mmCIF file of C-alpha atoms in Angstrom:
data_model
loop_
_atom_site.group_PDB
_atom_site.id
_atom_site.type_symbol
_atom_site.label_atom_id
_atom_site.label_comp_id
_atom_site.label_asym_id
_atom_site.label_seq_id
_atom_site.Cartn_x
_atom_site.Cartn_y
_atom_site.Cartn_z
ATOM 1 C CA MET A 1 58.168 -29.219 25.763
ATOM 2 C CA LYS A 2 57.051 -25.581 25.752
ATOM 3 C CA THR A 3 53.486 -24.599 26.534
ATOM 4 C CA HIS A 4 51.312 -22.322 24.395
ATOM 5 C CA GLU A 5 51.978 -19.435 26.777
ATOM 6 C CA GLN A 6 55.753 -19.881 26.424
ATOM 7 C CA PHE A 7 55.511 -19.824 22.645
ATOM 8 C CA ALA A 8 53.279 -16.729 22.890
ATOM 9 C CA ASP A 9 56.036 -15.035 24.901
ATOM 10 C CA ASP A 10 58.433 -15.567 21.962
ATOM 11 C CA LEU A 11 56.192 -13.815 19.400
ATOM 12 C CA ALA A 12 58.024 -10.469 19.534
ATOM 13 C CA LEU A 13 61.475 -12.119 19.341
ATOM 14 C CA TYR A 14 60.452 -14.116 16.274
ATOM 15 C CA ALA A 15 58.929 -11.023 14.614
ATOM 16 C CA LEU A 16 62.269 -9.248 15.167
ATOM 17 C CA ASP A 17 64.145 -12.292 13.731
ATOM 18 C CA GLU A 18 65.891 -12.870 17.052
ATOM 19 C CA LEU A 19 65.127 -16.597 17.440
ATOM 20 C CA THR A 20 67.710 -19.034 16.078
ATOM 21 C CA GLY A 21 68.378 -22.723 15.873
ATOM 22 C CA SER A 22 66.019 -25.114 17.612
ATOM 23 C CA GLU A 23 64.086 -22.257 19.269
ATOM 24 C CA LYS A 24 63.174 -20.845 15.875
ATOM 25 C CA LYS A 25 62.312 -24.280 14.466
ATOM 26 C CA ASP A 26 60.110 -25.204 17.465
ATOM 27 C CA PHE A 27 58.365 -21.834 17.310
ATOM 28 C CA GLU A 28 57.625 -22.151 13.570
ATOM 29 C CA GLU A 29 56.198 -25.648 14.084
ATOM 30 C CA HIS A 30 53.946 -24.319 16.855
ATOM 31 C CA VAL A 31 52.772 -21.301 14.816
ATOM 32 C CA ALA A 32 51.936 -23.558 11.878
ATOM 33 C CA ALA A 33 49.452 -25.404 14.082
ATOM 34 C CA CYS A 34 48.276 -22.539 16.360
ATOM 35 C CA VAL A 35 45.749 -20.128 14.856
ATOM 36 C CA ALA A 36 45.949 -17.670 17.771
ATOM 37 C CA CYS A 37 49.748 -17.357 17.655
ATOM 38 C CA ARG A 38 49.696 -17.081 13.864
ATOM 39 C CA ARG A 39 47.167 -14.229 14.073
ATOM 40 C CA ASP A 40 49.167 -12.430 16.779
ATOM 41 C CA LEU A 41 52.372 -12.822 14.738
ATOM 42 C CA GLN A 42 50.746 -11.249 11.683
ATOM 43 C CA MET A 43 49.565 -8.296 13.800
ATOM 44 C CA LEU A 44 53.065 -7.815 15.264
ATOM 45 C CA ARG A 45 54.652 -7.850 11.806
ATOM 46 C CA GLY A 46 52.173 -5.239 10.616
ATOM 47 C CA ASP A 47 52.931 -3.099 13.672
ATOM 48 C CA LEU A 48 56.677 -3.386 13.001
ATOM 49 C CA GLY A 49 56.191 -2.200 9.417
ATOM 50 C CA LEU A 50 54.222 0.846 10.549
ATOM 51 C CA LEU A 51 56.754 1.634 13.271
ATOM 52 C CA ALA A 52 59.658 1.445 10.802
ATOM 53 C CA LEU A 53 58.028 4.060 8.559
ATOM 54 C CA SER A 54 57.048 6.349 11.428
ATOM 55 C CA SER A 55 60.521 7.968 11.666
ATOM 56 C CA SER A 56 60.073 9.857 8.369
ATOM 57 C CA GLY A 57 56.719 8.731 7.003
ATOM 58 C CA PRO A 58 53.123 8.663 8.231
ATOM 59 C CA GLN A 59 52.557 7.986 11.952
ATOM 60 C CA PRO A 60 51.258 4.488 12.793
ATOM 61 C CA PRO A 61 48.058 4.132 14.834
ATOM 62 C CA ALA A 62 48.683 4.498 18.577
ATOM 63 C CA ARG A 63 47.167 1.081 19.271
ATOM 64 C CA SER A 64 49.734 -0.601 16.968
ATOM 65 C CA LYS A 65 52.654 0.992 18.770
ATOM 66 C CA GLU A 66 51.217 0.203 22.208
ATOM 67 C CA ARG A 67 50.546 -3.411 21.212
ATOM 68 C CA LEU A 68 54.127 -3.824 19.997
ATOM 69 C CA MET A 69 55.588 -2.246 23.153
ATOM 70 C CA ARG A 70 53.510 -4.546 25.359
ATOM 71 C CA ALA A 71 54.687 -7.594 23.414
ATOM 72 C CA ILE A 72 58.329 -6.590 23.757
ATOM 73 C CA ALA A 73 57.926 -5.726 27.457
ATOM 74 C CA SER A 74 56.383 -9.117 28.172
ATOM 75 C CA GLU A 75 59.382 -11.002 26.801
ATOM 76 C CA PRO A 76 61.196 -12.918 29.593
ATOM 77 C CA ARG A 77 64.757 -11.796 30.207
ATOM 78 C CA ARG A 78 67.236 -14.457 29.209
ATOM 79 C CA LYS A 79 70.973 -14.784 28.885
ATOM 80 C CA PRO A 80 71.674 -14.363 25.181
ATOM 81 C CA GLN A 81 74.447 -16.169 23.413
ATOM 82 C CA VAL A 82 77.363 -14.121 22.061
ATOM 83 C CA ALA A 83 76.149 -14.360 18.452
ATOM 84 C CA GLN A 84 72.640 -13.292 19.474
ATOM 85 C CA THR A 85 74.034 -10.308 21.425
ATOM 86 C CA ARG A 86 75.889 -9.072 18.373
ATOM 87 C CA ARG A 87 72.816 -9.420 16.202
ATOM 88 C CA ARG A 88 70.655 -7.547 18.697
ATOM 89 C CA ARG A 89 73.180 -4.715 18.859
ATOM 90 C CA LEU A 90 72.999 -4.405 15.089
ATOM 91 C CA TRP A 91 69.192 -4.271 15.032
ATOM 92 C CA PRO A 92 68.766 -0.633 16.253
ATOM 93 C CA THR A 93 71.047 0.527 13.426
ATOM 94 C CA LEU A 94 69.342 -1.614 10.776
ATOM 95 C CA VAL A 95 65.757 -0.535 11.499
ATOM 96 C CA PRO A 96 66.269 3.129 10.434
ATOM 97 C CA ALA A 97 68.222 1.972 7.371
ATOM 98 C CA PHE A 98 65.451 -0.383 6.259
ATOM 99 C CA ALA A 99 62.865 2.285 7.000
ATOM 100 C CA ALA A 100 64.790 4.827 4.906
ATOM 101 C CA LEU A 101 65.112 2.364 2.012
ATOM 102 C CA GLY A 102 61.406 1.572 2.172
ATOM 103 C CA LEU A 103 60.490 5.256 2.243
ATOM 104 C CA LEU A 104 62.865 5.971 -0.653
ATOM 105 C CA ALA A 105 61.298 3.223 -2.784
ATOM 106 C CA PHE A 106 57.796 4.427 -1.911
ATOM 107 C CA THR A 107 58.692 8.042 -2.781
ATOM 108 C CA ALA A 108 60.297 6.990 -6.069
ATOM 109 C CA ALA A 109 57.184 5.032 -7.019
ATOM 110 C CA LEU A 110 54.990 8.047 -6.253
ATOM 111 C CA LEU A 111 57.204 10.354 -8.325
ATOM 112 C CA LEU A 112 57.237 7.955 -11.278
ATOM 113 C CA ASN A 113 53.471 7.569 -11.121
ATOM 114 C CA ARG A 114 52.999 11.344 -10.929
ATOM 115 C CA SER A 115 55.349 11.903 -13.868
ATOM 116 C CA ASP A 116 53.457 9.313 -15.932
ATOM 117 C CA LEU A 117 50.110 10.952 -15.120
ATOM 118 C CA GLN A 118 51.452 14.396 -16.053
ATOM 119 C CA TYR A 119 52.720 13.011 -19.368
ATOM 120 C CA GLN A 120 49.332 11.451 -20.155
ATOM 121 C CA VAL A 121 47.536 14.696 -19.269
ATOM 122 C CA ALA A 122 49.882 16.659 -21.558
ATOM 123 C CA ILE A 123 49.180 14.246 -24.438
ATOM 124 C CA LEU A 124 45.421 14.561 -23.922
ATOM 125 C CA GLN A 125 45.637 18.351 -23.784
ATOM 126 C CA THR A 126 47.636 18.438 -27.026
ATOM 127 C CA HIS A 127 45.164 16.054 -28.649
ATOM 128 C CA ASN A 128 42.248 18.229 -27.547
ATOM 129 C CA ARG A 129 43.927 21.354 -28.945
ATOM 130 C CA ASP A 130 44.536 19.596 -32.256
ATOM 131 C CA LEU A 131 40.900 18.517 -32.424
ATOM 132 C CA GLY A 132 39.797 22.058 -31.612
ATOM 133 C CA ASP A 133 41.989 23.480 -34.377
ATOM 134 C CA GLN A 134 40.639 20.951 -36.870
ATOM 135 C CA LEU A 135 37.071 21.784 -35.878
ATOM 136 C CA ASP A 136 37.716 25.511 -36.304
ATOM 137 C CA ARG A 137 39.154 24.938 -39.781
ATOM 138 C CA LEU A 138 36.223 22.737 -40.771
ATOM 139 C CA ASN A 139 33.748 25.353 -39.545
ATOM 140 C CA GLU A 140 35.502 28.032 -41.591
ATOM 141 C CA GLU A 141 35.466 25.786 -44.633
ATOM 142 C CA VAL A 142 31.755 25.001 -44.236
ATOM 143 C CA ARG A 143 30.850 28.669 -43.777
ATOM 144 C CA LEU A 144 32.796 29.624 -46.877
ATOM 145 C CA LEU A 145 31.473 26.819 -49.058
ATOM 146 C CA SER A 146 27.888 27.513 -47.985
ATOM 147 C CA ALA A 147 28.086 31.288 -48.446
ATOM 148 C CA PRO A 148 25.467 32.466 -51.001
ATOM 149 C CA ASP A 149 28.032 34.593 -52.823
ATOM 150 C CA ALA A 150 30.862 32.026 -52.796
ATOM 151 C CA VAL A 151 32.832 32.186 -56.062
ATOM 152 C CA HIS A 152 34.777 29.155 -57.380
ATOM 153 C CA VAL A 153 37.780 29.886 -59.598
ATOM 154 C CA SER A 154 39.665 27.023 -61.298
ATOM 155 C CA LEU A 155 43.383 27.570 -61.858
ATOM 156 C CA ASN A 156 44.849 25.790 -64.893
ATOM 157 C CA PRO A 157 48.530 24.992 -65.562
ATOM 158 C CA GLN A 158 50.557 27.079 -67.988
ATOM 159 C CA ASN A 159 53.072 24.344 -68.844
ATOM 160 C CA SER A 160 53.264 21.047 -66.914
ATOM 161 C CA PRO A 161 53.080 17.379 -67.985
ATOM 162 C CA ARG A 162 51.595 16.394 -64.641
ATOM 163 C CA ARG A 163 48.749 18.911 -64.924
ATOM 164 C CA PRO A 164 48.369 20.271 -61.406
ATOM 165 C CA THR A 165 45.052 21.968 -60.724
ATOM 166 C CA GLY A 166 43.774 24.309 -58.062
ATOM 167 C CA THR A 167 40.489 25.857 -56.957
ATOM 168 C CA ALA A 168 40.176 29.189 -55.186
ATOM 169 C CA ILE A 169 36.937 29.843 -53.304
ATOM 170 C CA PHE A 170 36.202 33.259 -51.848
ATOM 171 C CA SER A 171 33.234 35.130 -50.407
ATOM 172 C CA PRO A 172 33.125 38.924 -50.822
ATOM 173 C CA SER A 173 30.588 39.251 -47.995
ATOM 174 C CA GLN A 174 32.561 37.141 -45.502
ATOM 175 C CA LYS A 175 35.947 38.405 -46.726
ATOM 176 C CA GLN A 176 37.165 34.792 -46.580
ATOM 177 C CA LEU A 177 39.370 32.880 -49.007
ATOM 178 C CA MET A 178 40.488 29.260 -49.339
ATOM 179 C CA PHE A 179 42.518 27.402 -51.945
ATOM 180 C CA MET A 180 42.689 23.659 -52.673
ATOM 181 C CA ALA A 181 45.540 22.196 -54.735
ATOM 182 C CA THR A 182 45.786 18.747 -56.346
ATOM 183 C CA ASN A 183 48.489 16.928 -58.298
ATOM 184 C CA PHE A 184 51.218 19.462 -57.439
ATOM 185 C CA LEU A 185 54.892 18.543 -57.739
ATOM 186 C CA PRO A 186 57.103 18.699 -54.630
ATOM 187 C CA VAL A 187 59.120 21.882 -54.131
ATOM 188 C CA SER A 188 62.795 22.032 -53.249
ATOM 189 C CA ALA A 189 64.012 22.762 -49.729
ATOM 190 C CA GLY A 190 63.312 26.307 -48.605
ATOM 191 C CA LYS A 191 60.625 26.828 -51.261
ATOM 192 C CA ALA A 192 56.805 26.846 -51.211
ATOM 193 C CA TYR A 193 53.879 27.559 -53.519
ATOM 194 C CA GLU A 194 52.347 31.023 -53.071
ATOM 195 C CA LEU A 195 48.827 32.083 -54.043
ATOM 196 C CA TRP A 196 48.270 35.549 -55.501
ATOM 197 C CA ILE A 197 45.180 37.698 -55.840
ATOM 198 C CA ILE A 198 45.260 39.594 -59.135
ATOM 199 C CA PRO A 199 43.127 42.696 -58.479
ATOM 200 C CA THR A 200 41.281 44.712 -61.097
ATOM 201 C CA ALA A 201 43.726 47.499 -60.348
ATOM 202 C CA GLY A 202 47.193 47.407 -58.828
ATOM 203 C CA ALA A 203 49.912 44.805 -58.188
ATOM 204 C CA PRO A 204 49.325 41.143 -57.223
ATOM 205 C CA ILE A 205 48.555 40.597 -53.518
ATOM 206 C CA PRO A 206 49.990 37.575 -51.612
ATOM 207 C CA ALA A 207 47.221 35.299 -50.289
ATOM 208 C CA GLY A 208 48.933 32.376 -48.569
ATOM 209 C CA LEU A 209 51.594 29.664 -48.854
ATOM 210 C CA PHE A 210 51.442 25.866 -48.965
ATOM 211 C CA LYS A 211 53.603 22.814 -49.564
ATOM 212 C CA PRO A 212 51.967 19.754 -51.159
ATOM 213 C CA ASP A 213 51.887 16.433 -49.327
ATOM 214 C CA GLU A 214 53.192 13.159 -50.767
ATOM 215 C CA HIS A 215 50.064 12.896 -52.915
ATOM 216 C CA GLY A 216 50.496 16.380 -54.367
ATOM 217 C CA ASN A 217 47.618 17.891 -52.381
ATOM 218 C CA GLY A 218 47.664 21.173 -50.483
ATOM 219 C CA ILE A 219 45.282 23.657 -48.913
ATOM 220 C CA ILE A 220 45.212 27.281 -47.763
ATOM 221 C CA LEU A 221 42.626 28.206 -45.126
ATOM 222 C CA GLY A 222 41.792 31.243 -43.028
ATOM 223 C CA GLU A 223 43.071 33.899 -45.421
ATOM 224 C CA LYS A 224 41.256 37.247 -45.418
ATOM 225 C CA LEU A 225 40.345 39.176 -48.536
ATOM 226 C CA PRO A 226 41.859 42.674 -48.396
ATOM 227 C CA GLU A 227 39.390 45.490 -47.853
ATOM 228 C CA GLY A 228 38.384 47.377 -50.995
ATOM 229 C CA VAL A 229 40.002 44.849 -53.364
ATOM 230 C CA THR A 230 38.109 43.249 -56.230
ATOM 231 C CA ALA A 231 39.761 40.105 -57.550
ATOM 232 C CA LYS A 232 39.818 39.501 -61.280
ATOM 233 C CA ALA A 233 42.094 36.431 -61.169
ATOM 234 C CA PHE A 234 44.219 34.155 -58.975
ATOM 235 C CA ALA A 235 47.693 32.783 -59.719
ATOM 236 C CA ILE A 236 50.329 30.417 -58.283
ATOM 237 C CA THR A 237 54.114 30.849 -58.259
ATOM 238 C CA ILE A 238 57.026 29.215 -56.424
ATOM 239 C CA GLU A 239 58.633 31.493 -53.824
ATOM 240 C CA ASN A 240 60.801 31.238 -50.714
ATOM 241 C CA GLU A 241 58.969 29.390 -47.931
ATOM 242 C CA SER A 242 58.868 32.612 -45.894
ATOM 243 C CA GLY A 243 56.767 34.221 -48.639
ATOM 244 C CA SER A 244 57.254 37.171 -50.958
ATOM 245 C CA ASP A 245 55.543 40.559 -51.351
ATOM 246 C CA GLN A 246 55.514 40.211 -55.133
ATOM 247 C CA PRO A 247 55.952 37.342 -57.617
ATOM 248 C CA THR A 248 59.617 36.534 -58.337
ATOM 249 C CA SER A 249 59.120 33.459 -60.564
ATOM 250 C CA PRO A 250 56.969 32.545 -63.587
ATOM 251 C CA ILE A 251 53.253 31.962 -63.041
ATOM 252 C CA LEU A 252 52.493 28.215 -62.931
ATOM 253 C CA LEU A 253 48.686 28.366 -62.734
ATOM 254 C CA VAL A 254 46.200 31.153 -63.311
ATOM 255 C CA GLY A 255 42.422 31.358 -63.120
ATOM 256 C CA THR A 256 40.128 34.290 -63.884
ATOM 257 C CA VAL A 257 37.037 35.267 -61.926
ATOM 258 C CA SER A 258 34.016 34.874 -64.155
#
């Protein structure tokens, strides 16, 4: 029957998985009942893990390495069986392999986590930009609607059973223009509705493009009134989605400035 000190001498061999057969069974039964040996075994296993990573990862604490070396040095020399000798010869080649696999898994986890964080940051940045753009548009709309000289012009259909309507709002002092459309029919691919300023003198001036949503609504924001132009009316035509310098189709809606 082994003494406590003899079992303590086998701690390093067990941590390295070098005990077999009855030796391993007797040791495990002793460790299950011995608090001191169980604590020392846990410390040795932790030291082995740190030592395995030290070849290409962070350096383990010096005290861990020294403690492990002392434990190995204190092992009594014994005549190993043939099977044990083969296993021990394999161990020096397996430790770097396991360490490399552990480091590879750790690095992959870090890269995946970093990629996920970068993706979340990109989404938040895009969301913030969208909110900023919406806020800018709302501020422009509020400034225009609250301008003392804001003029509202209703555009009425020329011929349409669905009766689309539109309202142009502009401020001569702010040189700002917006247009809101309701109940508009969809346009074909490559086409869009174009708003025109009809000046008191000269040819119609393009003032923005829009495509209605599924409810027939559309809006034009952020358009500037041309310098030195006095609008007498506004009109809507269908043009190419890239826009046109002059109307190329019949006027669908028109509204005069009162």
